[in-house]
Short mmCIF file of N, CA and C in Angstrom, two decimals:
data_model
loop_
_atom_site.label_atom_id
_atom_site.label_comp_id
_atom_site.label_asym_id
_atom_site.label_seq_id
_atom_site.Cartn_x
_atom_site.Cartn_y
_atom_site.Cartn_z
N UNK A 1 16.92 22.50 -4.20
CA UNK A 1 17.41 21.18 -4.51
C UNK A 1 16.46 20.53 -5.51
N UNK A 2 17.03 19.75 -6.38
CA UNK A 2 16.25 19.09 -7.41
C UNK A 2 16.64 17.61 -7.41
N UNK A 3 15.64 16.75 -7.40
CA UNK A 3 15.88 15.30 -7.46
C UNK A 3 15.17 14.77 -8.69
N UNK A 4 15.90 14.02 -9.49
CA UNK A 4 15.33 13.45 -10.71
C UNK A 4 15.50 11.93 -10.65
N UNK A 5 14.41 11.23 -10.83
CA UNK A 5 14.45 9.78 -10.94
C UNK A 5 14.36 9.43 -12.41
N UNK A 6 15.26 8.61 -12.87
CA UNK A 6 15.29 8.26 -14.28
C UNK A 6 15.21 6.74 -14.43
N UNK A 7 14.33 6.30 -15.31
CA UNK A 7 14.16 4.89 -15.60
C UNK A 7 14.36 4.68 -17.09
N UNK A 8 15.29 3.83 -17.45
CA UNK A 8 15.56 3.54 -18.86
C UNK A 8 14.67 2.39 -19.30
N UNK A 9 13.50 2.72 -19.80
CA UNK A 9 12.53 1.70 -20.18
C UNK A 9 12.95 0.91 -21.41
N UNK A 10 13.96 1.39 -22.12
CA UNK A 10 14.46 0.67 -23.29
C UNK A 10 15.57 -0.33 -22.93
N UNK A 11 16.05 -0.27 -21.71
CA UNK A 11 17.13 -1.15 -21.28
C UNK A 11 16.63 -2.59 -21.12
N UNK A 12 17.50 -3.55 -21.42
CA UNK A 12 17.13 -4.96 -21.20
C UNK A 12 17.04 -5.28 -19.72
N UNK A 13 17.62 -4.43 -18.87
CA UNK A 13 17.57 -4.62 -17.42
C UNK A 13 16.44 -3.82 -16.76
N UNK A 14 15.60 -3.19 -17.56
CA UNK A 14 14.49 -2.40 -17.01
C UNK A 14 13.58 -3.29 -16.19
N UNK A 15 13.25 -2.81 -14.99
CA UNK A 15 12.39 -3.56 -14.07
C UNK A 15 11.09 -2.77 -13.88
N UNK A 16 10.01 -3.25 -14.46
CA UNK A 16 8.72 -2.57 -14.39
C UNK A 16 8.27 -2.41 -12.93
N UNK A 17 8.61 -3.38 -12.09
CA UNK A 17 8.25 -3.33 -10.67
C UNK A 17 8.81 -2.07 -10.01
N UNK A 18 10.07 -1.74 -10.30
CA UNK A 18 10.68 -0.55 -9.71
C UNK A 18 9.96 0.72 -10.15
N UNK A 19 9.60 0.78 -11.40
CA UNK A 19 8.89 1.95 -11.91
C UNK A 19 7.51 2.08 -11.25
N UNK A 20 6.78 0.98 -11.18
CA UNK A 20 5.45 1.00 -10.56
C UNK A 20 5.56 1.33 -9.07
N UNK A 21 6.58 0.82 -8.41
CA UNK A 21 6.80 1.15 -7.00
C UNK A 21 7.01 2.64 -6.82
N UNK A 22 7.77 3.22 -7.72
CA UNK A 22 8.02 4.67 -7.68
C UNK A 22 6.71 5.44 -7.87
N UNK A 23 5.93 5.04 -8.86
CA UNK A 23 4.65 5.71 -9.12
C UNK A 23 3.72 5.65 -7.91
N UNK A 24 3.75 4.55 -7.19
CA UNK A 24 2.78 4.34 -6.11
C UNK A 24 3.33 4.63 -4.71
N UNK A 25 4.55 5.11 -4.60
CA UNK A 25 5.19 5.30 -3.29
C UNK A 25 4.36 6.17 -2.34
N UNK A 26 3.86 7.29 -2.81
CA UNK A 26 3.09 8.18 -1.95
C UNK A 26 1.79 7.50 -1.49
N UNK A 27 1.12 6.85 -2.43
CA UNK A 27 -0.12 6.17 -2.08
C UNK A 27 0.12 5.00 -1.13
N UNK A 28 1.25 4.30 -1.30
CA UNK A 28 1.57 3.20 -0.38
C UNK A 28 1.84 3.72 1.02
N UNK A 29 2.46 4.90 1.12
CA UNK A 29 2.69 5.50 2.42
C UNK A 29 1.36 5.84 3.08
N UNK A 30 0.45 6.44 2.34
CA UNK A 30 -0.87 6.75 2.87
C UNK A 30 -1.61 5.48 3.26
N UNK A 31 -1.43 4.44 2.49
CA UNK A 31 -2.05 3.14 2.77
C UNK A 31 -1.55 2.60 4.11
N UNK A 32 -0.24 2.63 4.31
CA UNK A 32 0.32 2.15 5.58
C UNK A 32 -0.19 2.97 6.76
N UNK A 33 -0.28 4.27 6.59
CA UNK A 33 -0.80 5.11 7.66
C UNK A 33 -2.25 4.74 7.99
N UNK A 34 -3.04 4.46 6.99
CA UNK A 34 -4.44 4.07 7.20
C UNK A 34 -4.53 2.70 7.90
N UNK A 35 -3.64 1.78 7.54
CA UNK A 35 -3.61 0.47 8.20
C UNK A 35 -3.24 0.64 9.67
N UNK A 36 -2.21 1.44 9.94
CA UNK A 36 -1.83 1.70 11.34
C UNK A 36 -2.97 2.35 12.11
N UNK A 37 -3.69 3.26 11.46
CA UNK A 37 -4.84 3.91 12.09
C UNK A 37 -5.91 2.88 12.44
N UNK A 38 -6.17 1.96 11.52
CA UNK A 38 -7.17 0.92 11.77
C UNK A 38 -6.74 0.00 12.91
N UNK A 39 -5.47 -0.38 12.94
CA UNK A 39 -4.96 -1.24 14.02
C UNK A 39 -5.10 -0.53 15.36
N UNK A 40 -4.77 0.74 15.39
CA UNK A 40 -4.90 1.51 16.63
C UNK A 40 -6.36 1.56 17.06
N UNK A 41 -7.25 1.74 16.10
CA UNK A 41 -8.68 1.78 16.41
C UNK A 41 -9.14 0.46 17.01
N UNK A 42 -8.74 -0.65 16.42
CA UNK A 42 -9.10 -1.96 16.98
C UNK A 42 -8.54 -2.10 18.40
N UNK A 43 -7.28 -1.72 18.55
CA UNK A 43 -6.60 -1.89 19.84
C UNK A 43 -7.20 -1.00 20.92
N UNK A 44 -7.48 0.24 20.59
CA UNK A 44 -7.90 1.21 21.59
C UNK A 44 -9.41 1.23 21.84
N UNK A 45 -10.19 1.04 20.79
CA UNK A 45 -11.63 1.27 20.91
C UNK A 45 -12.51 0.03 20.76
N UNK A 46 -11.98 -1.06 20.24
CA UNK A 46 -12.78 -2.26 20.04
C UNK A 46 -12.83 -3.05 21.34
N UNK A 47 -14.03 -3.30 21.83
CA UNK A 47 -14.18 -3.96 23.14
C UNK A 47 -14.12 -5.48 23.04
N UNK A 48 -14.07 -6.03 21.83
CA UNK A 48 -14.00 -7.48 21.69
C UNK A 48 -12.64 -7.99 22.14
N UNK A 49 -12.63 -9.18 22.72
CA UNK A 49 -11.35 -9.76 23.15
C UNK A 49 -10.57 -10.31 21.95
N UNK A 50 -11.28 -10.64 20.89
CA UNK A 50 -10.64 -11.14 19.67
C UNK A 50 -11.39 -10.57 18.46
N UNK A 51 -10.63 -10.32 17.42
CA UNK A 51 -11.22 -9.83 16.16
C UNK A 51 -11.09 -10.97 15.16
N UNK A 52 -12.19 -11.36 14.52
CA UNK A 52 -12.12 -12.47 13.57
C UNK A 52 -11.09 -12.23 12.47
N UNK A 53 -10.34 -13.26 12.14
CA UNK A 53 -9.28 -13.17 11.13
C UNK A 53 -9.83 -12.65 9.80
N UNK A 54 -11.02 -13.12 9.43
CA UNK A 54 -11.62 -12.68 8.17
C UNK A 54 -11.89 -11.18 8.14
N UNK A 55 -12.30 -10.64 9.27
CA UNK A 55 -12.55 -9.20 9.35
C UNK A 55 -11.24 -8.41 9.20
N UNK A 56 -10.19 -8.90 9.85
CA UNK A 56 -8.89 -8.24 9.75
C UNK A 56 -8.40 -8.29 8.31
N UNK A 57 -8.45 -9.48 7.69
CA UNK A 57 -8.00 -9.66 6.31
C UNK A 57 -8.80 -8.77 5.36
N UNK A 58 -10.12 -8.80 5.48
CA UNK A 58 -10.97 -8.02 4.57
C UNK A 58 -10.75 -6.51 4.75
N UNK A 59 -10.63 -6.07 5.98
CA UNK A 59 -10.44 -4.64 6.25
C UNK A 59 -9.12 -4.15 5.67
N UNK A 60 -8.04 -4.91 5.92
CA UNK A 60 -6.73 -4.50 5.42
C UNK A 60 -6.68 -4.59 3.89
N UNK A 61 -7.27 -5.63 3.33
CA UNK A 61 -7.31 -5.76 1.87
C UNK A 61 -8.06 -4.59 1.24
N UNK A 62 -9.18 -4.21 1.83
CA UNK A 62 -9.95 -3.07 1.31
C UNK A 62 -9.15 -1.78 1.38
N UNK A 63 -8.41 -1.58 2.47
CA UNK A 63 -7.57 -0.38 2.59
C UNK A 63 -6.51 -0.38 1.49
N UNK A 64 -5.87 -1.51 1.28
CA UNK A 64 -4.82 -1.61 0.25
C UNK A 64 -5.39 -1.25 -1.12
N UNK A 65 -6.54 -1.81 -1.46
CA UNK A 65 -7.12 -1.54 -2.78
C UNK A 65 -7.68 -0.13 -2.88
N UNK A 66 -8.03 0.48 -1.75
CA UNK A 66 -8.51 1.86 -1.76
C UNK A 66 -7.38 2.83 -2.13
N UNK A 67 -6.18 2.51 -1.69
CA UNK A 67 -5.06 3.43 -1.88
C UNK A 67 -4.11 3.07 -3.02
N UNK A 68 -4.01 1.81 -3.35
CA UNK A 68 -3.00 1.40 -4.33
C UNK A 68 -3.62 0.52 -5.40
N UNK A 69 -2.80 0.12 -6.35
CA UNK A 69 -3.19 -0.80 -7.39
C UNK A 69 -2.20 -1.97 -7.37
N UNK A 70 -2.41 -2.95 -6.46
CA UNK A 70 -1.46 -4.04 -6.31
C UNK A 70 -1.22 -4.82 -7.59
N UNK A 71 -2.21 -4.89 -8.47
CA UNK A 71 -2.04 -5.63 -9.71
C UNK A 71 -0.92 -5.04 -10.57
N UNK A 72 -0.65 -3.74 -10.43
CA UNK A 72 0.45 -3.12 -11.17
C UNK A 72 1.82 -3.54 -10.63
N UNK A 73 1.82 -4.09 -9.42
CA UNK A 73 3.06 -4.58 -8.82
C UNK A 73 3.19 -6.08 -8.96
N UNK A 74 2.26 -6.69 -9.66
CA UNK A 74 2.30 -8.14 -9.86
C UNK A 74 1.64 -8.90 -8.74
N UNK A 75 0.87 -8.22 -7.89
CA UNK A 75 0.16 -8.86 -6.77
C UNK A 75 -1.30 -9.00 -7.17
N UNK A 76 -1.82 -10.21 -7.04
CA UNK A 76 -3.21 -10.42 -7.44
C UNK A 76 -4.02 -11.01 -6.33
#
């Protein structure tokens, strides 16, 4: 089986976001898996009753930037 994705970059309806999403799909999947892994680690192994919001935000943000390039999707 062969699957071909085609993007007409010359079209006036061309959406750069769709192309960038396609380029980053595999990395975004790995990113989500890493986030789920981190959440499981906090839930299962962290003995604190609460995790500071800043730590959660920073950890997830670092994972996202480790795996993807959000700026290419218009996220800054």
